[in-house]
Structure formats: C-alpha cells, structure tokens
Tab-separated table of C-alpha atoms in Angstrom:
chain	number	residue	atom	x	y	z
A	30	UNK	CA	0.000	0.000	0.000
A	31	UNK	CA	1.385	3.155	-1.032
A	32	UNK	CA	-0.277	6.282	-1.199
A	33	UNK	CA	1.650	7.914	-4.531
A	34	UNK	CA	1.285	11.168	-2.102
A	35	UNK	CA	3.097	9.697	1.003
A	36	UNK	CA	6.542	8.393	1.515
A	37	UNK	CA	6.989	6.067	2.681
A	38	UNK	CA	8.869	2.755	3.752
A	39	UNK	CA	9.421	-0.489	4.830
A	40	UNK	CA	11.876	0.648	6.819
A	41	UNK	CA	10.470	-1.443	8.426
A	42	UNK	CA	8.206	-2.208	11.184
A	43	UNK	CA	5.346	-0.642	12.856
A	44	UNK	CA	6.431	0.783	16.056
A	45	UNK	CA	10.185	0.950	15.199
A	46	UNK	CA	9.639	5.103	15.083
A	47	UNK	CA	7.527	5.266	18.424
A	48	UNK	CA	10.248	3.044	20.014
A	49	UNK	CA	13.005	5.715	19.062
A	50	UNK	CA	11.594	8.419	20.990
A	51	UNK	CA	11.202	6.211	23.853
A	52	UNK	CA	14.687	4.795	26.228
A	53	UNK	CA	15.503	2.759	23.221
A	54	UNK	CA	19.253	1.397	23.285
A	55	UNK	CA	19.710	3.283	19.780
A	56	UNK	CA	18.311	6.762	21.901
A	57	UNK	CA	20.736	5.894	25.438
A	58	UNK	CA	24.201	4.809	23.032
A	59	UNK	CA	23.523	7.884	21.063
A	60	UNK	CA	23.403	10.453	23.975
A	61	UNK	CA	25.741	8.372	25.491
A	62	UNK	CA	28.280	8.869	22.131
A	63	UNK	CA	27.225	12.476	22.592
A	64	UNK	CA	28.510	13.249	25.808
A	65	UNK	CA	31.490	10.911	25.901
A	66	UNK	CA	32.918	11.441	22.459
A	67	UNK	CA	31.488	15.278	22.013
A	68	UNK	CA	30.138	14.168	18.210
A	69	UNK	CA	27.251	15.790	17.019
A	70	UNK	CA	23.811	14.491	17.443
A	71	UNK	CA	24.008	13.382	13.737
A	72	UNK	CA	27.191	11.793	14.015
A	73	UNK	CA	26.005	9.803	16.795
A	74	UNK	CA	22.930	8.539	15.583
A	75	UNK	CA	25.146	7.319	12.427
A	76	UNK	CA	27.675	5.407	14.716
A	77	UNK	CA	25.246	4.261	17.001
A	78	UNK	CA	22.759	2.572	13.907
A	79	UNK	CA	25.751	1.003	12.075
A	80	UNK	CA	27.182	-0.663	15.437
A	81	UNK	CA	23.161	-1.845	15.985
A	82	UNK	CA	23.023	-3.575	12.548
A	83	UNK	CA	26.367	-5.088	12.678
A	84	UNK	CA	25.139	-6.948	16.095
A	85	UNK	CA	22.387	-7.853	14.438
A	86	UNK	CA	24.575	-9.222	11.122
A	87	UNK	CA	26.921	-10.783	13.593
A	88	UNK	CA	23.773	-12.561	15.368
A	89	UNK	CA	23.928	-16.485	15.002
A	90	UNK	CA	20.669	-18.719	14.235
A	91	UNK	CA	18.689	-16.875	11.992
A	92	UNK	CA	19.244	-17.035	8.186
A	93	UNK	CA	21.764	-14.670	6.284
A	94	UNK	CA	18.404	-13.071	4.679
A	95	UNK	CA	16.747	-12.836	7.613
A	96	UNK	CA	19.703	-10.632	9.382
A	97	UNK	CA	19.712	-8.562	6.244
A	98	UNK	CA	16.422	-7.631	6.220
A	99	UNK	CA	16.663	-6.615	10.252
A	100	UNK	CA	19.922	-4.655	9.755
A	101	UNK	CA	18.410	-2.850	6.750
A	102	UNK	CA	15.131	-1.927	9.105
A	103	UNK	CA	17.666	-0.823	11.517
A	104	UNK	CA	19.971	1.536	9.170
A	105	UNK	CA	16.177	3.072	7.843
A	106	UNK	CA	15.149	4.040	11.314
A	107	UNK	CA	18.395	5.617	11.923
A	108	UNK	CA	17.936	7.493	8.704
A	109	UNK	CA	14.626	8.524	9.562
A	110	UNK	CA	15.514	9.767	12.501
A	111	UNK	CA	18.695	11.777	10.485
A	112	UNK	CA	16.580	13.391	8.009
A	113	UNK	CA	14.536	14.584	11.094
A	114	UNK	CA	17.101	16.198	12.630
A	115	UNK	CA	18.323	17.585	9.872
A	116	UNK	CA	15.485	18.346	8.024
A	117	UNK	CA	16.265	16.533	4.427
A	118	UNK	CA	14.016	16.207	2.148
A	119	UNK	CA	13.213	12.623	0.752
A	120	UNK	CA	14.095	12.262	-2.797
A	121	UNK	CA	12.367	13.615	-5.242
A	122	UNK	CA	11.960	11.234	-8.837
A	123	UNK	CA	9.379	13.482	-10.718
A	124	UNK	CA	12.028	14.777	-12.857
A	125	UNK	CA	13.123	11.420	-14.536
A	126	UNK	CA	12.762	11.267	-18.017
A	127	UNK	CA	10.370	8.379	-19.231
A	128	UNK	CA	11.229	5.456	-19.707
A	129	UNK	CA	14.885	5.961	-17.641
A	130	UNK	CA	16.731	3.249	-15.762
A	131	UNK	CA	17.579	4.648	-12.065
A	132	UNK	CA	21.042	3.386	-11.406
A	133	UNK	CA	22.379	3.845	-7.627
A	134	UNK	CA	24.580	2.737	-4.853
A	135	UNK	CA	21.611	1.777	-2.729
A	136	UNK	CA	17.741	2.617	-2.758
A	137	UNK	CA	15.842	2.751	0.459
A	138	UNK	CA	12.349	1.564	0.929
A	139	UNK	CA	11.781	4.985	1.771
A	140	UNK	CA	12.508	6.036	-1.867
A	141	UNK	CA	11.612	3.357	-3.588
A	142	UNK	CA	7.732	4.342	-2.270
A	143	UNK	CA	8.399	7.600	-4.326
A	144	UNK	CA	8.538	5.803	-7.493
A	145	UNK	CA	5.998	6.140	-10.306
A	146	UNK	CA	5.907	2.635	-12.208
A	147	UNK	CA	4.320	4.707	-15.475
A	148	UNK	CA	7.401	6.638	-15.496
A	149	UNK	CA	10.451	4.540	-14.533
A	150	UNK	CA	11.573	1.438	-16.718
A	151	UNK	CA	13.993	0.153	-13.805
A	152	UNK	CA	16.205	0.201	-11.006
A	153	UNK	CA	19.994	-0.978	-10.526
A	154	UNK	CA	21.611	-0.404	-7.478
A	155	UNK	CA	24.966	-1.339	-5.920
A	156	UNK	CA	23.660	-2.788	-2.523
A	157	UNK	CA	20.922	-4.839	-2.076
A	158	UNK	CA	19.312	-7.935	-3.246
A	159	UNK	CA	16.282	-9.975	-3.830
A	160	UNK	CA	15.441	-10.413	-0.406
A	161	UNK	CA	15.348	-7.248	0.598
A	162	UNK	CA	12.444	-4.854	1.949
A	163	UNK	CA	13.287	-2.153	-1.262
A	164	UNK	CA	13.159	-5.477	-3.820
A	165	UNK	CA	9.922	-6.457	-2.203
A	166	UNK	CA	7.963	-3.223	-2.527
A	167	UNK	CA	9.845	-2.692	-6.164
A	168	UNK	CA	7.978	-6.239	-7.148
A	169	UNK	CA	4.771	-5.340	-6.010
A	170	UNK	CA	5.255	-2.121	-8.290
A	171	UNK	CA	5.906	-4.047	-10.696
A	172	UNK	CA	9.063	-1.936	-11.342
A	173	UNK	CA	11.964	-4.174	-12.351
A	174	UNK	CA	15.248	-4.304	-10.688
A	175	UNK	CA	18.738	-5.628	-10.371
A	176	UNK	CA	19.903	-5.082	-6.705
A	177	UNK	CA	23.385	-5.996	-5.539
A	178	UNK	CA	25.811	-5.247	-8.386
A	179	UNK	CA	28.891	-5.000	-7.035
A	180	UNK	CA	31.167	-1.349	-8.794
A	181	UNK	CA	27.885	-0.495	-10.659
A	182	UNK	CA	28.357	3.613	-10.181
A	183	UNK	CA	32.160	2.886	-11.567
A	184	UNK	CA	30.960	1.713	-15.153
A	185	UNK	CA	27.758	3.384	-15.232
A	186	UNK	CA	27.149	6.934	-17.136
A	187	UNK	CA	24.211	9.109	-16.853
A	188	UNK	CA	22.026	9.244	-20.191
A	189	UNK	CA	24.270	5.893	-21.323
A	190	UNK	CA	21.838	3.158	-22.864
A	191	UNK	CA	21.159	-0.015	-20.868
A	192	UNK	CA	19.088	-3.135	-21.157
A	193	UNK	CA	17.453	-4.356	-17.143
A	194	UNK	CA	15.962	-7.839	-17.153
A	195	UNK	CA	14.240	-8.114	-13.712
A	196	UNK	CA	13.796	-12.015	-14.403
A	197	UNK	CA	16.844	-12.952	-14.896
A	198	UNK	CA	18.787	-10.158	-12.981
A	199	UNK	CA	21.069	-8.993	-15.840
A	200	UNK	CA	22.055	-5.555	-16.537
A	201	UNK	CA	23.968	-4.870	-19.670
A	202	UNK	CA	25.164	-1.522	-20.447
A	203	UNK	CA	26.217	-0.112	-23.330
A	204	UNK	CA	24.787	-3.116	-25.233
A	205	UNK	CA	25.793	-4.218	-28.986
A	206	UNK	CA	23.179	-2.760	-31.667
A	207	UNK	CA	22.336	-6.591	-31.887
A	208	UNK	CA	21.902	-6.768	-28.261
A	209	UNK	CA	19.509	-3.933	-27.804
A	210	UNK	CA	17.489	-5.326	-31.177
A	211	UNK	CA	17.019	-8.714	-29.201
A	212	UNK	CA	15.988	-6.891	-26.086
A	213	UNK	CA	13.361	-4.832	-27.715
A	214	UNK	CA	12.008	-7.956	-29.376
A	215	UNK	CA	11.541	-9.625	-26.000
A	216	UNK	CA	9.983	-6.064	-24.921
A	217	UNK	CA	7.481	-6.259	-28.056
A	218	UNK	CA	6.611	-10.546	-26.907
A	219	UNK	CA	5.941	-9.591	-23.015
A	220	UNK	CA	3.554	-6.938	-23.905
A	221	UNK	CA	1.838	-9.310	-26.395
A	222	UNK	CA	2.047	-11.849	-23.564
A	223	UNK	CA	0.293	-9.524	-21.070
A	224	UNK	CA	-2.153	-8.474	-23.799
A	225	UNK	CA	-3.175	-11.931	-24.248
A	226	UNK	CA	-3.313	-13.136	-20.428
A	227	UNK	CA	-5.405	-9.452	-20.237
A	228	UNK	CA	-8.025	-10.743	-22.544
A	229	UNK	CA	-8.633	-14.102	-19.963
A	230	UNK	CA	-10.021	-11.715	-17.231
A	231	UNK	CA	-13.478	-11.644	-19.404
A	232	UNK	CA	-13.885	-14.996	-19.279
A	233	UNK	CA	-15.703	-16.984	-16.605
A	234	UNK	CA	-13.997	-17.720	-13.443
A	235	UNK	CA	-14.689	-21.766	-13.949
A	236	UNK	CA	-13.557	-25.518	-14.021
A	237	UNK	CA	-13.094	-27.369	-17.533
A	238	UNK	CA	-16.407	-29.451	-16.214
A	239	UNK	CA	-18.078	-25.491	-15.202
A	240	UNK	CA	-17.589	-25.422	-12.217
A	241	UNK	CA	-18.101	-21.666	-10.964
A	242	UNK	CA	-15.063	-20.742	-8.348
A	243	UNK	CA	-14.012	-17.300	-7.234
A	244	UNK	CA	-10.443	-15.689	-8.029
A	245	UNK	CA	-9.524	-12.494	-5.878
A	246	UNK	CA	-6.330	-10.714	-5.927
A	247	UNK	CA	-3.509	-10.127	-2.698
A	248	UNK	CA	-2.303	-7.243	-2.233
A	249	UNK	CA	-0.244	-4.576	0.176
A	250	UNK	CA	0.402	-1.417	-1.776
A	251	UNK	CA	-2.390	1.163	-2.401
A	252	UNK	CA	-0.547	1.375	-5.825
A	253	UNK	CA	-2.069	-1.647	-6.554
A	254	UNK	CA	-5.256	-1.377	-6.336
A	255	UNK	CA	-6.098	-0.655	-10.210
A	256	UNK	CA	-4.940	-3.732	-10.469
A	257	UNK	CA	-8.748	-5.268	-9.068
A	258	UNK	CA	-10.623	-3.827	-11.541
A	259	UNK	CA	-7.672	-4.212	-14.852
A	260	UNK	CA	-7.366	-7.846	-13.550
A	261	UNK	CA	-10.901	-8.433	-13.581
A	262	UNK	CA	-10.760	-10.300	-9.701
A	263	UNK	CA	-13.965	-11.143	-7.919
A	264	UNK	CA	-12.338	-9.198	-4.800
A	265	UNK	CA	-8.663	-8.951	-2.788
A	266	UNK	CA	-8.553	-12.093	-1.302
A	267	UNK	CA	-5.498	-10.763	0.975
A	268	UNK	CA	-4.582	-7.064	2.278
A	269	UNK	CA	-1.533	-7.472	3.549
A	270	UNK	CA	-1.243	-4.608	6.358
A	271	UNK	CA	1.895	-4.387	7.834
A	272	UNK	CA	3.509	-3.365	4.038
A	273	UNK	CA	1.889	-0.158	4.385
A	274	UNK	CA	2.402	0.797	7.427
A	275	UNK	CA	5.490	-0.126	7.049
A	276	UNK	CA	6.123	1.809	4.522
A	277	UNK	CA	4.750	5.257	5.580
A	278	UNK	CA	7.959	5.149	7.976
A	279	UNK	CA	5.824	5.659	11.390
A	280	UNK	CA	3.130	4.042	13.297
A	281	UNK	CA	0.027	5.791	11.491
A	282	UNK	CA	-2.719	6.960	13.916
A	283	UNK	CA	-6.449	5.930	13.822
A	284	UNK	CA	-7.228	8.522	11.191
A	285	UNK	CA	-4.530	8.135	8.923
A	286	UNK	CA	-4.904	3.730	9.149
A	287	UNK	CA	-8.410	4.463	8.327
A	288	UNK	CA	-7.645	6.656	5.312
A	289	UNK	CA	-5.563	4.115	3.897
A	290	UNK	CA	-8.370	1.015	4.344
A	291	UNK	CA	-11.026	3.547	3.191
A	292	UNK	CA	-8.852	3.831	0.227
A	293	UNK	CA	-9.013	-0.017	-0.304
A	294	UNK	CA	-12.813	-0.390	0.485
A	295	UNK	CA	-13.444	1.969	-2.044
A	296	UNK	CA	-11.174	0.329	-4.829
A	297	UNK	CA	-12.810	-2.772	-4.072
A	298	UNK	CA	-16.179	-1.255	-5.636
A	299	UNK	CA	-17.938	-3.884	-3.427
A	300	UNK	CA	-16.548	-6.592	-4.241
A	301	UNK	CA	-14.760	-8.578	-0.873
A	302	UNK	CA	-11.954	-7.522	0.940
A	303	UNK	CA	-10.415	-9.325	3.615
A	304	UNK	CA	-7.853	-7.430	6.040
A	305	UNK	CA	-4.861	-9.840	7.967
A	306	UNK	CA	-3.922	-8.016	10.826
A	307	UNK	CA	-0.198	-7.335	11.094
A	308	UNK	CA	2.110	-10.008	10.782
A	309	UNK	CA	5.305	-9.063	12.462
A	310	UNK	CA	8.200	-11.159	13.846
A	311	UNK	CA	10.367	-14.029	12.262
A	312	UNK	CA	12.124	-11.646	10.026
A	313	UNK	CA	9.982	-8.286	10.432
A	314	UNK	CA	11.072	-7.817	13.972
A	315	UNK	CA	10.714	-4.179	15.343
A	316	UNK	CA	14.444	-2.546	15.174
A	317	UNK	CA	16.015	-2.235	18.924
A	318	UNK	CA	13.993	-5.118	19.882
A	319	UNK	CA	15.081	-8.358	20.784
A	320	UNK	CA	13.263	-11.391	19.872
A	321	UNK	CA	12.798	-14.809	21.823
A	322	UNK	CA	15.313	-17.288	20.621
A	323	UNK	CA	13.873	-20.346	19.197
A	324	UNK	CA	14.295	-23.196	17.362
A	325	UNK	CA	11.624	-21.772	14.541
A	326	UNK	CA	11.314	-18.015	14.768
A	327	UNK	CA	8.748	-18.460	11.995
A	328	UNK	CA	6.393	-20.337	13.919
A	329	UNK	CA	6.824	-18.608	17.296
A	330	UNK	CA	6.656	-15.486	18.640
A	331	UNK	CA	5.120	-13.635	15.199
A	332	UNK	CA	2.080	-12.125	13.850
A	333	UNK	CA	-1.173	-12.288	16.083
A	334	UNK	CA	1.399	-13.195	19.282
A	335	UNK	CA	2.934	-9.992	18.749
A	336	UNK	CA	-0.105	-8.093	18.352
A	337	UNK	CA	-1.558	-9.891	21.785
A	338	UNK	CA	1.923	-9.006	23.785
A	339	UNK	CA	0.918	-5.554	22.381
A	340	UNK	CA	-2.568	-4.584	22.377
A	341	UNK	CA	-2.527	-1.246	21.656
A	342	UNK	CA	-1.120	-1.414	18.919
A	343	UNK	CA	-3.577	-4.454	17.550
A	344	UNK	CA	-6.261	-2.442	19.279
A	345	UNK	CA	-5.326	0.722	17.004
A	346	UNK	CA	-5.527	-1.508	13.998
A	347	UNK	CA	-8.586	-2.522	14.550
A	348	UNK	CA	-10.620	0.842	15.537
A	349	UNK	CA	-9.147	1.888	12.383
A	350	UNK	CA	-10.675	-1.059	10.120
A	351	UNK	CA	-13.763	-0.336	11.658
A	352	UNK	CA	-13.665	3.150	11.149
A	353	UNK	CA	-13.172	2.839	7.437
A	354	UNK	CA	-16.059	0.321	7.297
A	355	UNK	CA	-18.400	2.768	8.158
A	356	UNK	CA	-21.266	0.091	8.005
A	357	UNK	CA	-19.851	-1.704	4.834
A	358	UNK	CA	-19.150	-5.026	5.159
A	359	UNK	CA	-15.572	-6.005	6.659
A	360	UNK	CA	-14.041	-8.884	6.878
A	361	UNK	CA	-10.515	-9.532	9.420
A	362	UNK	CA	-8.178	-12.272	9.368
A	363	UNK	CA	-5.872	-12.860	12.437
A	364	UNK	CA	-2.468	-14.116	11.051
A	365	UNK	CA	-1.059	-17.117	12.441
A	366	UNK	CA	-3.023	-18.223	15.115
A	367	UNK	CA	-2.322	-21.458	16.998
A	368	UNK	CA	-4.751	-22.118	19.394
A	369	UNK	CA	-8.764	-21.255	19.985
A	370	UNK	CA	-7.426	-19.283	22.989
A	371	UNK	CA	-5.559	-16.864	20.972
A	372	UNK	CA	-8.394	-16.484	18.118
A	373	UNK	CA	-10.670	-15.829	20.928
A	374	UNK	CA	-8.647	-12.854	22.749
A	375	UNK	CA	-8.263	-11.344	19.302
A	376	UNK	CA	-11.856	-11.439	18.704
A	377	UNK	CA	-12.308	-9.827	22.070
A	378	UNK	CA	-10.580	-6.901	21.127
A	379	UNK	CA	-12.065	-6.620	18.098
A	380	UNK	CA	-15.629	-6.557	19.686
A	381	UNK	CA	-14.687	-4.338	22.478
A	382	UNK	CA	-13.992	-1.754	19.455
C-alpha cells in the first residue's frame, strides 16, 4: 500500500519510530556517544545505527536473509531519525525522463515508495538484493530491478543506454546494436504476452467441467489497487497490512490507518476484501527489539502473538478497520493463530472496538 502522495517505507516495522523516541538502546548509546565522544547528534545517531546492525549481522541462528532484512530496518530508522534532525528532504523522482533506468549505490524503501511505475523502466543499485524490503515493494510495483551489483556507479554513465531484465537479474550496459534489437524484441513478446493473459479476465472464473469458483487478488500497496478492476478479480482475497504501514515510515494513527483502508474499500467497488492483521516477527522484527530465541522463529513469537503481547497497537488496527467500514461489510483475518485461545482474545478486542 502506497499512497503515490506519502513516503513512505518499509523501513520497516510498525512501532520501530515510536520506540526511538522512547529509552531505546539506539536513543541511550547515542546520547551516550554524545557526551562521551562530544560528536554531534548526527554523528552519533550514524555510529550508534551502524554498530546496531552489525550486532544484528553478527547474530547467530537466523538465516543470512533474515539478518539482512533486520539490519536494513535498523539503518532506515536511523535514517529517519537523520533526516529529522536535519530536516532533508526525501528524494524527489518526478524529474526522470520516461522510460529511464535509475542506477544507484543503494535505494531505500523509503525512496523506492516515491517511485511512479508509469514513469520509470527500472532500477539498478549497488547494494541490495532480492530479499530485501526495497526489492519487495519494487515487485509489487511491478518496477523491475537488479539489486546488488557489485562497482555499478564505476561503469555506469548518466544518459548511457542499458538493457534491465528483472527475471533474470542482468544488466547490460552499453549493449551491442544486436543486443539492444534482441531486447526490444523480448519487450514487443511480453507486452503481447500480457495483452493476451489481459483478454482471460473476461472470461468466466470456472472448471473445464463449469464449475463456478471465485479468483480475488492479494495485495499490500495502495498502488495496486487498479490492479482489481484491470485484472478483472472477484475481490482482494489478501490485504496485507503491515507493508503499508510499514512503509509510511511511522506508526500511522487511527485517522490516517483508516484513510488508507477507506482507500481499499473503495477500490474494491464492493466486491470482498479481507484485512490480515499485522504479521510481524520471524524476520519483520521491530528494530532495537530483541526477539525470543527459538528453534523456529517463523512459527513462534510472530504475527497475532505480537499483536496480543501488544494490544494497543492491535487495538489501534482494529478501531481503524472499523472506522473505514463505516457500516460496509468487513471482513478480518488474524495471522497465524495457533490455538482457539488466541483467536478468541483477538476477537475480544475486536468486539470491544
């Protein structure tokens, strides 16, 4: 979900902004840096978010990606917290010429919200990779990408010529006149190939032997949502609502949560829409906060658990969903629950809203 007016993140997880103006260990090391070393408030917040994500890179158990991702929501929320003191400006992309290829050293999920997919062809970047928060909210863009080429900004040239194959991950610049002639021949047969699978979404949603079933999209960005009604599905099947708060960099209040389900109730034209609740932990911890260790972080202490150990925050969630209802139909799934117990405290809040 991405408002093309806000900007907005995956830098990752809902609270991770509340919990830096709070005693978080990023807050005390930083005044801490401040008063012992006599750095700037800036400089501080730098050295104190890079030591914080190399802990959490150094951290054994958990899978290389996994790491990534939480040292990458870690470096964001120092950022954030940079361009507040300092008062920068995100980036701005709405002078790119159509059609361009953004190369860069890294792209934030910060930034990568400020992308229009009508206007940029791609996105290379030196740091990165597939697994990554900015990859993730490039896919569901649909904005191809190559992240993680190592001495990209060495070879590159602005307004050079460059072929981007999200699928396979190749970047070739300066390609051969025969090179370029292939690519724009596999350009021309994916657009006949989406033109074709386009004209499927008028036909009946049925078995070979007719039998009638229902096919509904999932989705997370609000960029997405033309997507319902060009797709031709019966409803979204799956909003996925932690990628949007996640990316608007901060724990959005009641009105502004509302705004942004409003936004999908409307899209949806009537058709269904079912909301899962945030789904946090495993590898979309909260930066500055420690999880459990387990043997399966995936099946633990994630999703509706986390929401239970903090109501509030659930509790926020949910006034908002009902807000944006206003009377229309809505429909809630709790993520990962794994007893009646837990599906029945859930519910409880939900009522008591």
């Amino acid at each position: 979900m991405l408002p093309e007016d806000s900007q907005h993140e995956i830098a990752p997880l809902i609270d991770a902004y509340s919990q830096m103006l709070s005693g978080s260990r990023l807050l005390r090391q930083a005044r801490k840096r401040i008063a012992e070393q006599l750095v700037s408030a800036e400089t501080a917040v730098h050295d104190e978010t890079e030591a914080l994500a190399a802990a959490m890179l150094a951290l054994p158990g958990d899978d290389p990606a996994s790491r990534q991702r939480r040292g990458d929501e870690i470096r964001e929320t120092g950022r954030r917290l940079l361009r507040n003191l300092t008062s920068a400006p995100f980036r701005s992309f709405t002078n790119v010429p159509q059609g361009a290829i953004l190369v860069a050293e890294v792209l934030r999920p910060a930034d990568a919200a400020l992308i229009d997919p009508a206007r940029v062809a791609g996105i290379a970047t030196e740091e990165g990779g597939a697994d990554g928060h900015t990859a993730i909210m490039l896919r569901a863009l649909g904005v191809p990408s190559v992240l993680g080429v190592e001495g990209l900004l060495a070879v590159s040239r602005s307004g050079g010529v460059a072929i981007l194959d999200g699928t396979t991950g190749r970047l070739t610049l300066n390609p051969k006149a025969a090179t370029l002639a292939e690519a724009k021949r596999a350009v021309g047969a994916f657009a006949k190939e989406r033109q074709r699978l386009a004209r499927l979404r008028r036909l009946p949603a049925e078995t070979t032997d007719l039998e009638a079933v229902e096919l509904q999209g999932n989705l997370e960005l609000l960029a997405e949502l033309p997507l319902i009604a060009q797709s031709g599905a019966a409803g979204i099947g799956l909003f996925r609502t932690e990628i949007a708060m996640m990316a608007r960099g901060a724990v959005p209040d009641v009105a502004e949560q509302a705004g942004i389900y409003s936004r999908v109730l409307d899209a949806a034209a009537g058709r269904p829409v079912m909301f899962r609740t945030l789904d946090l932990g495993s590898d979309k911890l909260l930066p500055d906060h420690a999880a459990p260790r387990e043997e399966n972080p995936a099946m633990g202490w994630r999703s509706l658990r986390v929401g239970l150990d903090r109501p509030a925050v659930l509790r926020r969630q949910l006034r908002a969903l009902l807000l944006a209802a206003g009377g229309r139909k809505l429909s809630v799934m709790f993520p990962m629950v794994a007893n009646v117990a837990e599906f029945r405290q859930a519910r409880a809040l939900l009522l008591a809203e």
